[in-house]
Amino acid sequence: EQHALAGGFDALRPALPPATSGEDHMRVVPFQTISWYPRITYYPGFVDKARAEHIIALAKRHMSPSSLAYRPGESIPETQEVRTSSGTFLSREMDKDGVLTWLEDRIAAVTPLPVEN
């Protein structure tokens, strides 16, 4: 992400005064729409390598085998290997270094959807 003033854009189109929940600067985020159907958007350099590795390391510490949802009364013997994947859900509270907060804020800025979504 680059602030708009890096390219002189700020001089041509200064940022408007922000509302209480807004920002006081413009953003320039390069992207490419690869496809509209299905919608695929590419953001080059969206996350740097160090932050990506931090998130991967954090996720590895919380990984657990995936489970299956069954209909009421339905079950599969525990000895049967039906699911071999694992996964986790991460939240910003789990990351004392603030990398997940940084990423959620960045996603919110380009979508533009609030972090709560």
Coordinates of N, CA, C and O in Angstrom, one line a residue:
E1 N 0.8 -1.2 0.0 CA 0.0 0.0 0.0 C 0.9 1.2 0.0 O 1.9 1.3 0.7
Q2 N 0.5 2.2 -0.8 CA 1.3 3.4 -0.8 C 0.3 4.6 -0.6 O -0.8 4.5 -1.0
H3 N 0.8 5.6 0.1 CA -0.1 6.7 0.3 C 0.0 7.5 -1.0 O 1.0 7.5 -1.8
A4 N -1.1 8.1 -1.4 CA -1.2 8.8 -2.7 C -0.2 9.9 -2.9 O 0.2 10.2 -4.0
L5 N 0.3 10.5 -1.8 CA 1.2 11.6 -2.0 C 2.5 11.2 -2.6 O 3.3 12.0 -3.1
A6 N 2.8 9.9 -2.5 CA 4.1 9.4 -3.1 C 4.2 9.6 -4.6 O 5.2 9.9 -5.1
G7 N 3.0 9.6 -5.3 CA 3.0 9.8 -6.7 C 2.6 11.2 -7.1 O 2.3 11.5 -8.3
G8 N 2.4 12.2 -6.2 CA 2.0 13.5 -6.5 C 0.4 13.6 -6.6 O -0.1 14.7 -6.9
F9 N -0.3 12.5 -6.4 CA -1.7 12.5 -6.6 C -2.4 13.4 -5.5 O -3.4 14.1 -5.8
D10 N -1.8 13.5 -4.4 CA -2.3 14.3 -3.3 C -2.4 15.8 -3.7 O -3.3 16.5 -3.2
A11 N -1.4 16.2 -4.5 CA -1.4 17.6 -4.9 C -2.6 17.9 -5.9 O -3.2 19.0 -5.8
L12 N -2.9 16.9 -6.7 CA -4.0 17.1 -7.7 C -5.4 16.9 -7.1 O -6.3 17.6 -7.4
R13 N -5.5 15.9 -6.2 CA -6.7 15.6 -5.5 C -6.5 15.4 -4.0 O -6.3 14.2 -3.6
P14 N -6.5 16.4 -3.3 CA -6.2 16.3 -1.8 C -7.3 15.5 -1.2 O -8.5 15.5 -1.6
A15 N -7.0 14.8 -0.1 CA -7.9 13.9 0.6 C -9.0 14.8 1.3 O -8.7 16.0 1.7
L16 N -10.2 14.3 1.3 CA -11.3 15.1 2.0 C -11.2 14.9 3.5 O -10.6 13.9 4.0
P17 N -11.8 15.8 4.2 CA -11.8 15.6 5.7 C -12.5 14.3 6.0 O -13.6 14.1 5.5
P18 N -11.9 13.5 6.9 CA -12.5 12.2 7.2 C -13.7 12.3 8.2 O -13.7 13.3 9.0
A19 N -14.6 11.4 8.2 CA -15.6 11.2 9.2 C -14.9 10.6 10.4 O -13.7 10.2 10.4
T20 N -15.6 10.4 11.5 CA -15.0 9.8 12.7 C -14.3 8.5 12.5 O -13.3 8.2 13.0
S21 N -14.9 7.7 11.6 CA -14.4 6.3 11.4 C -13.5 6.3 10.1 O -13.1 5.2 9.7
G22 N -13.2 7.4 9.5 CA -12.4 7.4 8.3 C -11.0 7.6 8.4 O -10.4 7.6 9.5
E23 N -10.3 7.8 7.3 CA -8.8 8.1 7.3 C -8.6 9.4 6.7 O -9.3 10.0 5.9
D24 N -7.4 10.0 7.1 CA -7.1 11.4 6.7 C -6.2 11.4 5.4 O -5.6 12.4 5.1
H25 N -6.1 10.3 4.8 CA -5.2 10.2 3.6 C -5.8 9.3 2.5 O -6.7 8.5 2.8
M26 N -5.4 9.5 1.3 CA -5.8 8.6 0.2 C -4.8 7.4 0.2 O -3.7 7.4 0.7
R27 N -5.3 6.3 -0.4 CA -4.5 5.1 -0.6 C -4.4 4.8 -2.1 O -5.3 5.0 -2.9
V28 N -3.2 4.3 -2.5 CA -3.0 3.8 -3.8 C -2.7 2.3 -3.7 O -1.6 2.0 -3.1
V29 N -3.5 1.4 -4.1 CA -3.3 0.0 -4.0 C -3.4 -0.6 -5.4 O -4.5 -0.7 -6.0
P30 N -2.3 -1.0 -5.9 CA -2.3 -1.6 -7.3 C -3.0 -3.0 -7.3 O -2.9 -3.7 -6.3
F31 N -3.9 -3.2 -8.3 CA -4.6 -4.4 -8.4 C -4.9 -4.7 -9.9 O -4.8 -3.8 -10.7
Q32 N -5.2 -5.9 -10.2 CA -5.6 -6.4 -11.5 C -6.8 -7.2 -11.4 O -6.8 -8.2 -10.6
T33 N -7.9 -6.9 -12.1 CA -9.0 -7.8 -12.2 C -8.7 -8.9 -13.2 O -8.7 -8.6 -14.4
I34 N -8.5 -10.1 -12.7 CA -8.2 -11.2 -13.6 C -9.5 -11.8 -14.2 O -9.5 -12.1 -15.4
S35 N -10.6 -11.8 -13.5 CA -11.8 -12.3 -14.0 C -13.0 -11.7 -13.2 O -12.9 -11.5 -12.0
W36 N -14.1 -11.3 -13.9 CA -15.3 -10.9 -13.3 C -16.2 -12.0 -12.9 O -16.9 -11.9 -11.9
Y37 N -16.1 -13.1 -13.7 CA -17.0 -14.3 -13.4 C -16.2 -15.5 -13.6 O -15.9 -15.9 -14.7
P38 N -15.7 -16.1 -12.5 CA -15.9 -15.7 -11.1 C -15.0 -14.5 -10.8 O -13.9 -14.3 -11.5
R39 N -15.3 -13.8 -9.8 CA -14.5 -12.6 -9.5 C -13.2 -13.0 -8.9 O -13.1 -13.6 -7.9
I40 N -12.1 -12.6 -9.6 CA -10.7 -12.9 -9.1 C -9.9 -11.6 -9.3 O -9.8 -11.0 -10.4
T41 N -9.4 -11.1 -8.2 CA -8.6 -9.8 -8.2 C -7.3 -10.1 -7.6 O -7.1 -10.8 -6.6
Y42 N -6.3 -9.7 -8.3 CA -4.9 -9.9 -7.9 C -4.3 -8.6 -7.3 O -4.4 -7.5 -8.0
Y43 N -3.8 -8.7 -6.1 CA -3.1 -7.5 -5.5 C -1.6 -7.9 -5.3 O -1.3 -8.5 -4.3
P44 N -0.8 -7.4 -6.2 CA 0.7 -7.8 -6.1 C 1.3 -7.2 -4.9 O 1.0 -6.1 -4.5
G45 N 2.0 -8.0 -4.2 CA 2.7 -7.6 -3.0 C 1.8 -7.2 -1.8 O 2.1 -6.5 -0.9
F46 N 0.6 -7.8 -1.8 CA -0.4 -7.5 -0.8 C 0.1 -7.8 0.6 O -0.2 -7.0 1.6
V47 N 0.8 -8.9 0.8 CA 1.4 -9.2 2.1 C 2.8 -9.6 1.8 O 3.2 -10.3 0.9
D48 N 3.7 -9.0 2.6 CA 5.1 -9.2 2.4 C 5.5 -10.6 3.0 O 4.7 -11.2 3.8
K49 N 6.6 -11.1 2.6 CA 7.1 -12.5 3.0 C 7.2 -12.7 4.5 O 6.7 -13.7 5.1
A50 N 7.7 -11.7 5.2 CA 7.9 -11.8 6.7 C 6.5 -12.0 7.4 O 6.3 -12.8 8.3
R51 N 5.5 -11.2 7.0 CA 4.2 -11.3 7.6 C 3.5 -12.6 7.2 O 2.9 -13.2 8.1
A52 N 3.7 -13.0 6.0 CA 3.1 -14.3 5.5 C 3.6 -15.4 6.4 O 2.9 -16.3 6.8
E53 N 4.9 -15.4 6.6 CA 5.6 -16.5 7.3 C 5.1 -16.4 8.8 O 4.9 -17.5 9.4
H54 N 4.9 -15.2 9.3 CA 4.4 -15.1 10.7 C 3.1 -15.7 10.8 O 2.8 -16.4 11.8
I55 N 2.2 -15.4 9.9 CA 0.8 -16.0 9.9 C 0.8 -17.5 9.8 O 0.1 -18.2 10.5
I56 N 1.6 -18.0 8.9 CA 1.7 -19.5 8.7 C 2.2 -20.1 10.0 O 1.7 -21.1 10.5
A57 N 3.2 -19.5 10.6 CA 3.8 -20.1 11.9 C 2.7 -20.1 13.0 O 2.5 -21.0 13.8
L58 N 1.9 -19.0 13.1 CA 0.9 -18.8 14.0 C -0.2 -19.9 13.8 O -0.7 -20.6 14.7
A59 N -0.6 -20.1 12.5 CA -1.6 -21.1 12.2 C -1.1 -22.5 12.5 O -1.9 -23.3 13.0
K60 N 0.1 -22.8 12.3 CA 0.6 -24.2 12.5 C 0.5 -24.5 14.0 O 0.2 -25.7 14.3
R61 N 0.6 -23.6 14.9 CA 0.5 -23.8 16.3 C -0.9 -24.2 16.7 O -1.1 -24.8 17.8
H62 N -1.9 -23.8 15.9 CA -3.3 -24.0 16.3 C -4.0 -25.0 15.4 O -5.2 -25.2 15.5
M63 N -3.3 -25.7 14.5 CA -4.0 -26.6 13.5 C -4.5 -27.8 14.3 O -4.0 -28.3 15.2
S64 N -5.7 -28.3 13.8 CA -6.3 -29.5 14.3 C -7.0 -30.2 13.2 O -7.3 -29.6 12.2
P65 N -7.1 -31.5 13.3 CA -7.8 -32.3 12.3 C -9.2 -31.8 12.0 O -9.9 -31.4 12.9
S66 N -9.5 -31.7 10.7 CA -10.9 -31.3 10.3 C -11.9 -32.3 10.7 O -11.6 -33.5 10.8
S67 N -13.1 -31.9 11.1 CA -14.1 -32.8 11.5 C -15.2 -32.8 10.4 O -15.3 -31.9 9.6
L68 N -16.1 -33.7 10.5 CA -17.3 -33.8 9.6 C -18.5 -33.5 10.3 O -18.7 -33.8 11.5
A69 N -19.5 -33.0 9.6 CA -20.8 -32.8 10.2 C -21.7 -33.9 9.7 O -21.8 -34.2 8.5
Y70 N -22.4 -34.6 10.7 CA -23.3 -35.7 10.3 C -24.7 -35.3 10.6 O -25.0 -34.4 11.4
R71 N -25.6 -36.0 10.0 CA -27.0 -35.8 10.3 C -27.3 -36.4 11.6 O -26.6 -37.3 12.1
P72 N -28.4 -36.0 12.3 CA -28.7 -36.5 13.6 C -28.8 -38.0 13.6 O -29.5 -38.6 12.7
G73 N -28.1 -38.7 14.5 CA -28.2 -40.2 14.6 C -27.2 -40.8 13.7 O -27.0 -42.1 13.7
E74 N -26.5 -40.1 12.8 CA -25.5 -40.7 11.9 C -24.1 -40.5 12.4 O -23.8 -39.5 13.0
S75 N -23.3 -41.6 12.3 CA -21.9 -41.5 12.7 C -21.1 -42.4 11.9 O -21.5 -43.3 11.3
I76 N -19.8 -42.2 11.9 CA -18.8 -43.0 11.2 C -17.8 -43.5 12.3 O -17.4 -42.7 13.1
P77 N -17.5 -44.8 12.2 CA -16.5 -45.3 13.2 C -15.3 -44.4 13.3 O -14.7 -44.0 12.2
E78 N -14.7 -44.2 14.5 CA -13.5 -43.4 14.6 C -12.3 -44.0 13.9 O -11.4 -43.3 13.6
T79 N -12.4 -45.3 13.7 CA -11.3 -46.0 13.0 C -11.2 -45.7 11.5 O -10.2 -46.0 10.9
Q80 N -12.3 -45.3 11.0 CA -12.4 -45.0 9.5 C -11.8 -43.6 9.2 O -12.2 -42.6 9.8
E81 N -10.8 -43.6 8.3 CA -10.2 -42.4 7.9 C -11.0 -41.8 6.8 O -10.8 -42.1 5.6
V82 N -11.8 -40.8 7.1 CA -12.6 -40.2 6.0 C -12.1 -38.8 5.7 O -12.4 -38.2 4.7
R83 N -11.5 -38.2 6.7 CA -11.0 -36.8 6.5 C -9.5 -36.7 6.9 O -9.2 -37.2 7.9
T84 N -8.7 -36.2 6.0 CA -7.3 -36.2 6.2 C -6.7 -34.8 6.3 O -5.6 -34.6 6.5
S85 N -7.6 -33.8 6.2 CA -7.1 -32.4 6.2 C -7.1 -31.9 7.6 O -7.7 -32.4 8.5
S86 N -6.5 -30.7 7.8 CA -6.5 -30.0 9.1 C -6.7 -28.5 8.8 O -6.5 -28.1 7.7
G87 N -7.1 -27.8 9.8 CA -7.4 -26.4 9.6 C -7.4 -25.7 11.0 O -7.4 -26.3 12.0
T88 N -7.6 -24.4 10.9 CA -7.8 -23.5 12.1 C -8.4 -22.2 11.7 O -8.5 -21.9 10.5
F89 N -8.9 -21.6 12.7 CA -9.4 -20.2 12.5 C -8.6 -19.3 13.4 O -8.3 -19.7 14.6
L90 N -8.1 -18.2 12.9 CA -7.3 -17.3 13.6 C -8.1 -16.0 13.9 O -8.9 -15.6 13.0
S91 N -7.8 -15.4 15.0 CA -8.3 -14.0 15.3 C -7.2 -13.1 15.7 O -6.2 -13.6 16.2
R92 N -7.5 -11.8 15.6 CA -6.4 -10.9 15.9 C -6.0 -11.0 17.4 O -4.9 -10.6 17.7
E93 N -6.9 -11.4 18.2 CA -6.6 -11.6 19.6 C -5.5 -12.7 19.9 O -4.8 -12.7 20.9
M94 N -5.4 -13.6 18.9 CA -4.4 -14.7 19.1 C -3.0 -14.2 18.7 O -2.0 -15.0 18.9
D95 N -2.8 -13.0 18.1 CA -1.6 -12.6 17.6 C -1.1 -11.4 18.4 O -1.5 -10.2 18.0
K96 N -0.2 -11.6 19.4 CA 0.3 -10.5 20.2 C 1.1 -9.5 19.4 O 1.3 -8.4 19.8
D97 N 1.7 -9.9 18.2 CA 2.5 -9.1 17.4 C 1.8 -8.1 16.5 O 2.3 -7.2 15.9
G98 N 0.4 -8.3 16.4 CA -0.4 -7.4 15.6 C -0.4 -7.6 14.1 O -0.9 -6.8 13.3
V99 N 0.2 -8.7 13.6 CA 0.2 -9.0 12.2 C -1.2 -9.3 11.6 O -1.6 -8.8 10.5
L100 N -2.0 -10.0 12.4 CA -3.4 -10.3 11.9 C -4.2 -9.0 11.9 O -5.0 -8.8 11.0
T101 N -4.0 -8.1 12.9 CA -4.7 -6.9 12.9 C -4.3 -6.0 11.7 O -5.1 -5.5 11.0
W102 N -3.0 -6.0 11.3 CA -2.5 -5.3 10.1 C -3.2 -5.9 8.9 O -3.7 -5.1 8.1
L103 N -3.2 -7.2 8.8 CA -3.8 -7.8 7.6 C -5.3 -7.6 7.5 O -5.8 -7.2 6.4
E104 N -6.1 -7.7 8.6 CA -7.5 -7.4 8.6 C -7.8 -6.0 8.2 O -8.7 -5.7 7.5
D105 N -7.0 -5.0 8.7 CA -7.1 -3.6 8.4 C -6.9 -3.4 6.9 O -7.6 -2.6 6.3
R106 N -5.9 -4.1 6.4 CA -5.5 -3.9 5.0 C -6.6 -4.5 4.1 O -7.0 -3.9 3.1
I107 N -7.2 -5.6 4.4 CA -8.3 -6.2 3.7 C -9.5 -5.3 3.7 O -10.1 -5.0 2.7
A108 N -9.8 -4.7 4.9 CA -10.9 -3.8 5.0 C -10.7 -2.6 4.1 O -11.7 -2.1 3.5
A109 N -9.5 -2.1 4.0 CA -9.2 -0.9 3.2 C -9.5 -1.1 1.7 O -9.9 -0.2 1.0
V110 N -9.2 -2.3 1.2 CA -9.3 -2.5 -0.2 C -10.7 -3.1 -0.6 O -11.0 -3.1 -1.8
T111 N -11.4 -3.6 0.3 CA -12.7 -4.3 -0.1 C -13.9 -3.4 -0.4 O -14.6 -3.8 -1.3
P112 N -14.2 -2.3 0.1 CA -14.1 -1.7 1.5 C -15.2 -2.2 2.4 O -16.3 -1.7 2.3
L113 N -14.9 -3.1 3.2 CA -15.8 -3.7 4.2 C -15.2 -3.5 5.6 O -14.0 -3.6 5.7
P114 N -16.0 -3.2 6.6 CA -15.4 -3.0 7.9 C -14.8 -4.3 8.4 O -15.2 -5.4 8.0
V115 N -13.8 -4.2 9.3 CA -13.1 -5.4 9.9 C -14.1 -6.3 10.5 O -13.9 -7.6 10.4
E116 N -15.1 -5.8 11.1 CA -16.1 -6.7 11.7 C -16.7 -7.7 10.8 O -17.2 -8.8 11.2
N117 N -16.7 -7.5 9.5 CA -17.3 -8.4 8.5 C -16.3 -9.5 8.3 O -16.5 -10.5 7.7

